[in-house]
XYZ file of N, CA, C and O in Angstrom:
728
model
N -42.034 -220.895 39.699
C -40.700 -221.519 40.608
C -41.240 -222.289 41.127
O -42.734 -221.762 41.612
N -41.418 -223.735 41.680
C -42.492 -224.549 42.235
C -42.647 -223.545 43.666
O -41.739 -223.737 44.746
N -43.144 -223.974 44.577
C -43.743 -224.327 45.864
C -43.356 -225.070 46.152
O -43.328 -226.241 45.837
N -42.270 -225.276 47.616
C -41.515 -226.039 48.225
C -42.651 -227.123 48.822
O -43.604 -226.169 49.163
N -42.627 -228.875 48.929
C -43.993 -229.096 49.759
C -43.478 -229.196 51.073
O -42.235 -229.059 52.154
N -44.358 -228.829 51.773
C -45.196 -228.927 53.820
C -44.193 -229.671 53.944
O -44.301 -231.123 53.691
N -43.434 -229.145 55.353
C -42.945 -230.034 56.255
C -44.243 -230.886 57.343
O -44.967 -229.614 57.659
N -44.223 -232.022 57.433
C -45.278 -232.571 58.170
C -44.260 -232.494 59.433
O -43.350 -233.716 58.843
N -44.837 -232.044 60.308
C -43.633 -232.109 61.470
C -44.772 -233.008 63.136
O -45.447 -232.358 62.304
N -43.880 -233.111 63.117
C -44.313 -233.069 64.920
C -43.797 -231.927 66.293
O -42.229 -231.741 66.090
N -44.484 -232.084 66.531
C -44.133 -230.613 67.575
C -43.875 -231.415 68.692
O -44.827 -231.841 69.638
N -42.877 -230.952 69.397
C -43.178 -231.553 70.822
C -41.689 -230.811 72.308
O -40.925 -229.992 71.185
N -42.193 -230.740 73.290
C -41.360 -230.081 74.636
C -39.758 -230.674 74.281
O -38.997 -231.965 73.599
N -38.713 -229.341 73.861
C -37.081 -229.602 73.381
C -36.599 -230.800 74.540
O -37.058 -230.331 75.411
N -35.752 -231.125 74.311
C -34.726 -232.087 75.269
C -33.514 -231.916 75.074
O -33.254 -231.902 73.956
N -32.937 -232.573 76.427
C -31.526 -232.154 75.613
C -30.578 -232.714 74.919
O -29.942 -232.065 73.830
N -31.239 -233.440 74.697
C -30.392 -234.069 73.037
C -30.604 -233.690 72.044
O -30.493 -233.761 70.839
N -32.165 -232.895 72.420
C -31.833 -231.323 70.703
C -30.967 -231.022 71.145
O -30.789 -229.233 69.768
N -30.518 -230.544 71.894
C -29.056 -229.683 71.546
C -28.495 -229.067 71.127
O -27.854 -228.030 70.048
N -27.377 -230.650 70.162
C -26.956 -230.224 68.882
C -27.391 -229.758 67.511
O -27.271 -228.500 66.795
N -28.806 -230.304 67.980
C -29.758 -229.289 66.349
C -30.094 -227.740 66.562
O -29.983 -227.056 66.039
N -30.524 -227.642 68.060
C -30.914 -226.243 68.300
C -29.575 -225.348 67.966
O -29.584 -224.336 67.555
N -28.480 -225.967 68.527
C -27.181 -225.679 68.481
C -26.852 -225.276 66.677
O -27.227 -223.179 66.391
N -27.268 -225.940 65.628
C -26.905 -225.506 64.397
C -27.706 -224.635 64.106
O -27.174 -223.867 63.046
N -28.870 -224.921 64.157
C -30.210 -224.364 63.014
C -29.589 -222.687 63.403
O -29.760 -221.427 63.071
N -29.554 -222.322 64.978
C -29.313 -220.289 65.689
C -28.085 -220.564 65.304
O -28.015 -219.665 64.197
N -26.621 -221.362 64.695
C -25.980 -220.716 64.087
C -26.222 -220.602 62.486
O -25.385 -219.640 62.374
N -27.369 -221.208 62.032
C -27.428 -220.374 60.603
C -28.429 -219.356 60.913
O -27.547 -218.507 59.760
N -28.878 -219.107 61.882
C -29.665 -217.773 62.521
C -28.132 -216.740 62.201
O -28.603 -215.035 61.927
N -27.439 -217.677 62.713
C -25.865 -216.009 63.170
C -25.945 -216.015 61.422
O -24.845 -214.809 62.222
N -24.850 -216.632 61.012
C -24.515 -215.938 60.187
C -25.148 -216.179 58.931
O -25.080 -214.797 58.353
N -26.732 -216.222 58.621
C -27.286 -215.479 57.983
C -27.806 -214.020 57.967
O -28.341 -212.576 57.625
N -27.784 -213.324 59.466
C -27.666 -211.585 59.865
C -29.220 -211.447 59.585
O -29.150 -210.408 59.828
N -30.368 -212.628 59.219
C -30.969 -211.684 59.239
C -32.106 -212.038 60.661
O -33.016 -211.440 60.326
N -31.469 -212.999 61.136
C -32.286 -213.267 62.780
C -32.093 -212.570 64.159
O -33.278 -212.409 64.920
N -30.703 -212.051 64.155
C -30.909 -212.473 65.113
C -29.204 -211.413 65.483
O -28.215 -211.017 64.493
N -28.774 -210.091 66.611
C -28.029 -209.340 66.322
C -26.266 -210.306 66.624
O -25.610 -209.882 66.882
N -26.556 -211.513 67.755
C -25.613 -212.215 67.637
C -24.749 -212.222 66.772
O -24.944 -212.568 65.323
N -23.535 -212.609 67.250
C -22.069 -212.805 66.118
C -21.437 -214.103 66.896
O -20.957 -214.797 65.119
N -21.753 -214.229 68.152
C -21.148 -216.083 68.265
C -21.431 -216.744 68.195
O -22.461 -217.191 68.486
N -21.185 -218.225 67.195
C -22.073 -219.262 67.736
C -21.759 -220.017 68.118
O -21.048 -219.760 69.228
N -23.525 -220.419 69.015
C -22.918 -221.377 69.913
C -22.901 -223.146 70.013
O -22.924 -223.346 68.310
N -23.120 -223.566 70.863
C -22.121 -225.291 71.094
C -23.353 -226.013 71.002
O -24.236 -225.693 72.240
N -23.247 -227.505 71.476
C -24.181 -228.363 71.507
C -24.052 -228.113 73.171
O -25.171 -228.092 74.006
N -22.549 -227.635 73.738
C -23.133 -227.902 75.717
C -23.182 -226.818 75.796
O -24.261 -226.794 77.017
N -23.571 -225.099 75.419
C -24.235 -224.412 75.662
C -25.324 -224.373 75.487
O -25.935 -224.178 75.962
N -25.847 -224.972 74.288
C -27.089 -224.733 74.352
C -27.746 -225.441 75.091
O -29.445 -225.897 75.453
N -26.948 -227.296 75.222
C -27.964 -228.031 76.071
C -27.423 -226.897 78.224
O -28.830 -227.556 78.615
N -27.124 -225.937 78.337
C -26.651 -225.198 79.449
C -28.489 -224.892 79.527
O -28.653 -224.343 81.047
N -28.194 -223.698 78.703
C -29.399 -222.994 78.428
C -30.531 -223.705 78.260
O -31.736 -223.867 78.681
N -30.878 -225.157 77.371
C -31.799 -225.612 78.079
C -32.480 -226.385 79.256
O -33.083 -226.072 79.625
N -30.926 -227.026 79.673
C -31.803 -226.996 80.999
C -32.090 -225.718 82.477
O -32.789 -226.362 83.145
N -32.118 -224.968 81.454
C -31.932 -223.667 82.429
C -33.635 -223.093 82.386
O -33.738 -222.461 83.675
N -34.128 -223.938 82.186
C -35.512 -223.403 81.195
C -36.348 -224.196 82.734
O -36.083 -224.789 83.172
N -37.665 -222.849 82.861
C -38.280 -223.663 83.659
C -39.422 -223.920 82.947
O -40.037 -223.837 81.977
N -40.471 -224.046 83.981
C -41.529 -224.827 83.408
C -42.546 -223.591 82.649
O -43.468 -223.146 82.133
N -42.309 -222.069 82.922
C -42.697 -220.891 82.808
C -42.320 -220.843 81.371
O -42.914 -219.718 81.038
N -41.575 -220.670 80.492
C -40.734 -220.811 79.788
C -40.719 -222.191 78.595
O -39.576 -222.056 78.492
N -41.605 -221.827 78.085
C -41.282 -223.081 77.325
C -40.530 -222.841 75.741
O -40.089 -222.026 75.668
N -39.643 -224.330 75.897
C -39.096 -224.946 74.406
C -39.491 -225.983 74.025
O -39.561 -226.770 74.591
N -39.783 -225.758 72.556
C -40.401 -225.928 71.827
C -39.867 -226.983 70.484
O -38.555 -225.384 69.473
N -39.411 -227.967 70.096
C -39.084 -228.231 68.349
C -39.829 -229.266 67.314
O -40.600 -229.637 68.326
N -39.531 -228.697 66.480
C -40.092 -229.039 65.242
C -39.154 -230.844 64.937
O -38.535 -230.182 64.551
N -40.213 -231.716 64.786
C -38.966 -233.132 63.997
C -39.326 -233.881 62.662
O -40.985 -233.987 63.113
N -38.659 -233.492 62.373
C -39.199 -234.318 61.271
C -39.711 -235.632 60.833
O -39.109 -236.819 61.114
N -40.871 -236.421 61.030
C -40.947 -237.628 61.257
C -40.608 -238.650 60.811
O -39.786 -239.593 60.977
N -39.675 -237.743 59.082
C -39.882 -239.222 58.296
C -38.286 -239.738 58.334
O -37.381 -240.750 58.773
N -37.025 -238.411 59.601
C -35.816 -238.191 59.005
C -35.154 -237.784 60.781
O -34.650 -237.605 61.229
N -36.167 -237.369 61.665
C -36.512 -237.401 62.895
C -35.186 -236.187 63.073
O -34.618 -236.323 64.218
N -35.264 -235.092 61.931
C -34.300 -234.046 62.102
C -35.428 -233.342 62.862
O -36.623 -232.887 62.617
N -34.449 -232.164 63.500
C -35.052 -230.959 64.258
C -35.056 -229.867 62.634
O -34.594 -229.632 62.733
N -36.686 -229.503 62.647
C -36.845 -228.574 61.756
C -36.705 -227.537 62.179
O -36.513 -226.391 61.061
N -36.621 -227.099 63.163
C -36.803 -226.114 63.997
C -37.030 -226.155 65.163
O -38.250 -226.949 66.036
N -37.256 -224.793 65.996
C -37.425 -225.383 67.238
C -37.497 -223.124 67.731
O -37.882 -222.405 67.249
N -38.059 -223.016 69.467
C -39.365 -222.097 69.777
C -39.402 -222.143 70.961
O -39.314 -222.889 71.535
N -38.887 -220.566 70.831
C -38.120 -220.133 73.138
C -39.219 -218.984 73.780
O -39.415 -218.100 73.251
N -39.332 -218.843 74.712
C -40.147 -218.064 75.682
C -39.085 -218.203 76.634
O -38.198 -218.881 77.429
N -38.010 -216.839 76.845
C -37.636 -216.494 77.987
C -37.744 -215.319 78.419
O -38.919 -214.741 78.402
N -36.940 -215.159 79.272
C -37.039 -213.623 80.284
C -37.365 -212.752 79.319
O -36.179 -212.062 79.162
N -38.239 -211.989 79.793
C -38.776 -210.231 79.321
C -37.539 -209.049 80.648
O -36.660 -208.979 80.081
N -37.850 -209.087 81.320
C -36.815 -208.520 82.956
C -37.068 -209.477 83.618
O -37.449 -210.379 84.216
N -35.976 -209.073 84.875
C -35.812 -209.730 85.567
C -37.215 -209.221 87.125
O -37.212 -209.843 88.501
N -37.454 -208.280 87.216
C -38.845 -208.025 87.868
C -39.608 -208.712 87.782
O -40.443 -208.974 87.144
N -40.380 -208.845 89.551
C -41.313 -209.646 89.692
C -42.830 -209.625 88.870
O -43.313 -210.082 87.975
N -42.894 -208.229 88.574
C -44.001 -207.838 88.401
C -44.227 -208.505 86.243
O -45.764 -208.435 85.706
N -43.154 -208.505 85.430
C -42.892 -208.523 84.176
C -42.594 -210.756 84.430
O -42.482 -211.038 83.419
N -43.605 -210.738 85.608
C -42.338 -212.273 85.258
C -43.685 -213.296 84.074
O -43.426 -214.216 83.877
N -44.661 -213.015 83.878
C -45.947 -213.746 82.573
C -45.536 -212.541 82.020
O -46.151 -213.093 80.779
N -44.837 -212.106 80.924
C -44.176 -211.808 80.031
C -42.699 -212.232 79.957
O -42.313 -212.435 80.355
N -42.590 -212.769 78.466
C -41.932 -213.551 77.675
C -41.378 -213.055 76.211
O -42.137 -212.565 75.595
N -39.778 -212.738 75.673
C -39.493 -212.599 74.823
C -39.710 -213.872 74.243
O -39.353 -214.707 74.646
N -40.133 -214.121 72.148
C -39.735 -215.528 72.667
C -38.838 -215.487 71.481
O -38.513 -213.770 71.013
N -38.051 -216.889 71.134
C -37.957 -216.672 69.377
C -37.835 -218.220 68.655
O -38.464 -219.014 69.236
N -38.011 -217.793 66.826
C -38.391 -219.286 66.648
C -36.845 -219.250 65.356
O -36.744 -217.748 65.072
N -36.430 -220.191 65.234
C -35.181 -220.690 64.381
C -36.527 -221.048 63.095
O -36.422 -222.711 64.202
N -36.150 -221.077 61.849
C -35.997 -222.819 61.015
C -35.306 -223.232 60.301
O -33.952 -222.155 59.942
N -34.763 -224.635 60.677
C -33.610 -224.831 59.720
C -33.346 -224.798 57.987
O -34.739 -225.017 57.243
N -32.201 -224.428 57.447
C -32.695 -223.929 55.925
C -33.646 -224.644 55.181
O -33.765 -223.570 54.805
N -32.378 -225.377 55.467
C -33.407 -226.805 54.934
C -35.003 -226.982 54.701
O -35.361 -227.349 53.843
N -35.998 -225.927 55.805
C -37.256 -226.371 56.072
C -38.152 -225.055 56.055
O -39.320 -225.080 56.654
N -37.226 -224.077 55.731
C -38.108 -222.415 55.877
C -38.763 -222.358 53.773
O -39.137 -223.065 52.876
N -40.193 -221.561 54.826
C -40.904 -221.743 54.070
C -41.690 -222.947 53.707
O -42.262 -223.407 52.383
N -41.429 -223.982 54.802
C -42.706 -225.441 54.311
C -44.410 -225.462 55.500
O -44.030 -226.756 55.459
N -44.293 -224.967 56.576
C -45.160 -225.026 57.425
C -44.296 -224.644 58.177
O -45.312 -225.164 59.722
N -42.698 -224.986 59.140
C -42.398 -225.572 60.163
C -42.591 -224.238 61.051
O -43.144 -224.498 62.048
N -42.003 -222.946 60.941
C -42.438 -221.968 61.952
C -43.653 -221.892 62.373
O -44.317 -221.352 63.778
N -44.639 -221.987 61.521
C -46.641 -222.015 61.743
C -46.790 -223.057 62.910
O -47.413 -222.937 63.550
N -46.083 -224.541 62.250
C -46.534 -225.228 62.820
C -46.261 -224.916 64.453
O -46.632 -225.606 65.763
N -44.921 -224.768 65.008
C -44.174 -224.343 66.120
C -45.105 -223.681 66.850
O -45.057 -223.551 68.074
N -45.118 -222.653 66.194
C -46.054 -221.277 67.078
C -47.651 -221.607 66.793
O -48.150 -221.595 67.999
N -47.930 -222.380 66.158
C -49.709 -222.862 66.699
C -49.925 -223.705 67.913
O -50.310 -224.083 69.189
N -48.481 -224.304 68.650
C -47.723 -225.425 69.293
C -47.674 -224.549 70.695
O -47.894 -224.559 72.180
N -46.816 -222.993 70.233
C -46.507 -222.282 71.140
C -47.135 -221.535 71.892
O -46.563 -220.989 73.372
N -48.123 -220.848 71.918
C -49.032 -219.543 72.449
C -49.732 -220.404 72.797
O -50.124 -219.855 74.297
N -50.101 -222.071 73.112
C -51.455 -222.740 74.230
C -50.441 -222.710 75.138
O -50.638 -222.584 76.238
N -49.075 -223.301 74.800
C -47.848 -224.184 75.285
C -47.581 -222.547 76.519
O -47.409 -223.038 77.883
N -47.916 -221.655 76.358
C -46.996 -220.372 76.744
C -48.391 -219.889 77.637
O -47.943 -219.599 78.808
N -49.500 -220.432 77.294
C -50.098 -219.568 78.086
C -50.701 -220.908 79.228
O -50.536 -220.517 80.834
N -50.802 -222.156 79.025
C -50.773 -223.245 80.108
C -49.370 -222.676 80.986
O -49.624 -223.338 82.099
N -48.046 -222.355 80.390
C -47.412 -221.938 81.311
C -47.608 -220.941 82.241
O -46.574 -220.573 83.320
N -48.910 -219.323 82.060
C -48.853 -219.447 83.099
C -48.416 -217.363 82.697
O -48.615 -216.310 83.452
N -47.856 -217.723 80.621
C -47.526 -215.975 80.183
C -48.578 -215.500 80.228
O -49.866 -216.462 79.646
N -48.835 -214.569 79.956
C -49.825 -213.427 79.791
C -49.125 -212.889 78.312
O -50.529 -211.995 78.103
N -48.526 -212.560 78.002
C -47.782 -212.034 77.252
C -46.670 -212.716 76.458
O -45.806 -212.415 77.160
N -46.450 -212.194 75.092
C -45.259 -213.198 74.432
C -44.624 -211.584 73.600
O -45.500 -210.444 72.938
N -43.744 -211.388 73.709
C -42.393 -210.228 72.556
C -41.999 -210.795 71.351
O -40.637 -211.807 72.603
N -41.327 -210.002 71.031
C -40.370 -210.060 70.378
C -39.591 -208.644 69.634
O -40.321 -207.949 69.413
N -38.626 -208.902 69.196
C -38.010 -207.556 67.732
C -37.148 -208.890 66.531
O -36.670 -209.316 66.897
N -37.860 -207.826 65.400
C -37.741 -208.420 64.471
C -36.968 -207.557 63.405
O -37.633 -206.214 63.248
N -35.861 -207.969 62.634
C -35.525 -206.916 61.324
C -36.403 -206.698 60.450
O -37.310 -207.307 60.050
N -36.885 -205.073 59.903
C -37.938 -204.606 59.764
C -37.311 -205.393 58.034
O -38.628 -206.127 57.593
N -36.572 -205.998 57.684
C -36.367 -206.255 56.483
C -36.858 -208.073 56.644
O -37.047 -209.043 55.614
N -37.232 -208.426 57.765
C -37.298 -210.029 57.718
C -38.907 -210.542 57.771
O -39.461 -210.367 58.219
N -39.046 -210.367 56.123
C -40.644 -210.377 56.235
C -41.085 -211.823 55.822
O -42.386 -211.725 56.825
N -40.273 -213.247 56.823
C -41.086 -213.677 57.034
C -41.768 -214.167 58.168
O -42.539 -214.479 58.861
N -40.878 -214.146 59.426
C -40.754 -213.564 60.578
C -41.697 -212.477 60.913
O -42.876 -212.499 61.575
N -42.098 -211.673 60.384
C -43.287 -210.190 60.268
C -44.852 -211.762 60.113
O -45.409 -210.773 61.008
N -44.365 -211.883 59.047
C -46.083 -212.735 58.709
C -46.338 -213.076 59.299
O -47.094 -213.650 59.723
N -45.571 -214.132 59.695
C -45.539 -215.479 60.102
C -46.574 -215.271 61.875
O -47.404 -215.151 62.353
N -45.719 -214.276 62.371
C -45.932 -213.180 63.854
C -47.589 -212.510 63.108
O -49.127 -212.919 63.947
N -47.941 -211.708 62.064
C -48.907 -211.175 62.104
C -49.954 -212.616 61.793
O -51.120 -212.181 62.500
N -49.719 -213.279 61.183
C -51.201 -214.377 60.658
C -50.841 -215.388 62.326
O -52.367 -215.881 62.300
N -50.144 -214.929 63.645
C -50.285 -215.793 65.127
C -50.968 -214.416 66.154
O -51.141 -214.818 66.292
N -51.804 -213.816 64.867
C -51.960 -212.510 66.103
C -51.697 -211.615 66.655
O -51.750 -210.501 67.554
N -50.232 -211.337 66.460
C -49.037 -210.612 67.019
C -49.256 -209.190 66.153
O -49.469 -209.036 64.685
N -49.084 -208.454 66.779
C -49.528 -206.867 66.731
C -47.474 -205.989 66.419
O -46.943 -206.012 67.150
N -47.093 -204.749 65.935
C -46.343 -204.684 64.927
C -46.742 -203.303 65.939
O -47.720 -202.546 66.259
N -45.758 -202.892 67.519
C -46.414 -201.504 68.667
C -45.962 -200.204 67.846
O -45.407 -199.846 68.492
N -44.285 -200.851 67.765
C -43.470 -199.682 66.782
C -41.419 -200.111 66.450
O -41.695 -201.648 66.120
N -40.888 -199.205 66.339
C -39.402 -199.779 66.031
C -37.898 -199.224 66.654
O -38.627 -197.712 66.570
N -37.840 -199.971 67.689
C -36.971 -199.064 67.828
C -35.670 -199.228 66.196
O -35.095 -200.067 66.477
N -35.519 -197.900 66.614
C -34.512 -197.006 65.924
C -32.587 -197.336 66.369
O -32.962 -196.921 67.044
N -32.083 -197.971 65.648
C -30.569 -198.038 65.550
C -30.419 -198.787 67.190
O -30.110 -197.978 68.428
N -31.256 -199.800 67.177
C -31.062 -200.616 68.699
C -29.883 -201.284 68.644
O -29.734 -201.111 70.294
N -29.319 -201.933 67.914
C -28.494 -201.868 67.725
C -27.267 -202.271 66.660
O -27.721 -201.919 65.795
N -26.307 -202.760 66.923
C -25.158 -202.682 65.600
C -24.896 -204.008 65.336
O -24.078 -204.876 66.502
N -24.158 -204.419 64.174
C -24.640 -205.836 63.818
C -23.635 -205.712 62.159
O -23.848 -204.592 61.374
N -22.029 -206.204 62.419
C -21.138 -205.966 61.871
C -21.100 -203.887 61.376
O -21.136 -204.448 60.381
N -20.492 -203.569 62.357
C -20.511 -201.911 62.243
C -21.522 -201.262 62.324
O -21.328 -200.249 61.338
N -22.432 -201.885 61.735
C -23.526 -200.772 61.005
C -25.352 -200.963 62.573
O -25.555 -202.262 62.492
N -25.964 -199.921 61.756
C -26.861 -199.828 63.024
C -28.484 -200.258 61.576
O -28.350 -200.010 61.392
N -28.723 -201.688 62.671
C -29.672 -201.997 62.456
C -30.968 -201.531 63.519
O -31.001 -201.568 64.708
N -32.391 -201.403 62.779
C -33.596 -201.294 63.015
C -34.670 -202.562 63.719
O -33.783 -203.746 63.401
N -35.450 -202.847 64.749
C -36.005 -203.748 64.987
C -37.406 -203.265 65.161
O -37.819 -202.336 65.590
N -38.271 -203.806 64.709
C -39.623 -204.474 64.895
C -40.066 -204.726 66.294
O -39.498 -205.505 66.067
N -40.890 -204.323 67.381
C -41.295 -204.948 68.320
C -43.178 -205.068 67.737
O -43.923 -204.658 67.665
N -42.644 -206.668 68.375
C -44.316 -207.442 68.444
C -44.772 -207.866 69.472
O -43.557 -208.240 70.553
N -45.724 -207.993 69.355
C -46.532 -208.623 71.124
C -48.131 -209.377 70.162
O -48.624 -208.679 69.844
N -48.234 -209.807 71.537
C -49.020 -210.893 71.411
C -49.946 -210.981 72.861
O -49.063 -211.074 73.298
N -50.695 -210.977 73.098
C -51.941 -210.813 74.539
C -52.080 -212.326 74.642
O -52.605 -212.792 73.224
N -52.164 -212.448 75.391
C -52.414 -214.503 76.275
C -53.514 -214.040 77.145
O -53.842 -214.559 77.645
N -55.536 -213.966 76.104
C -56.258 -213.682 76.778
C -56.685 -215.171 77.960
O -57.362 -214.606 78.705
N -56.397 -215.623 78.100
C -56.702 -216.582 78.449
C -56.138 -216.947 79.744
O -56.547 -217.210 81.055
N -54.605 -216.572 79.798
C -53.762 -215.870 81.080
C -54.872 -214.605 81.846
O -54.959 -215.322 83.082
N -54.438 -213.912 81.330
C -55.576 -212.093 81.226
C -56.476 -212.898 82.619
O -56.763 -211.750 83.492
N -57.972 -213.797 81.696
C -58.933 -213.699 82.294
C -58.919 -214.948 83.294
O -59.565 -214.856 83.976
N -57.747 -216.118 83.667
C -57.721 -216.759 84.842
C -56.357 -216.859 85.143
O -55.258 -217.476 84.872
N -55.583 -215.366 85.794
C -54.398 -215.897 86.222
C -54.169 -216.567 86.609
O -54.893 -217.583 87.877
N -52.604 -216.962 86.985
C -52.362 -218.686 87.780
C -52.245 -218.052 89.076
O -52.037 -216.738 89.529
N -52.836 -219.436 89.882
C -52.665 -218.265 91.485
C -51.155 -219.031 91.617
O -51.067 -218.368 92.943
N -50.439 -219.458 91.386
C -49.022 -219.673 91.786
C -48.172 -219.215 90.872
O -48.030 -219.513 90.058
N -47.226 -218.856 91.003
C -46.346 -219.519 90.501
C -44.660 -219.853 90.533
O -44.355 -219.152 91.067
């Protein structure tokens, strides 16, 4: 079997016009049952409201195929907890369109996302990954995330208890130079 050709993508901040593509890619993840506990598919309108609700401290980026202008994937930082002491900790998600998986899109997103999060004033990123999602675990390991534990029977998906691996990465630039204002 030959390796898929690498996708040359342009990574940029998500815009409201990307909402339908983000919904489509997220829905692929929901249907695939390997990336989220969510079971209800999203609409473009819901994703547009979600995008509009993001602030400057929680980047959302998209990877766009310059040949087709198709959104090939997206990555986002969301609030971890509502308490002020956790303001610089974000939970992140990354999703790649099924036609672009295995072509370096996740790496391109992550490469742009980490510095964007530091610039936004975040000092830690974390996520929860299904143990069998080896592609996501490998992507995180490649970008310096460490696996810090497993939440056993974290939630049910389709009536089956599922575990998740917790990953985290400190952002040393922000830790060394915390933002003066938030």
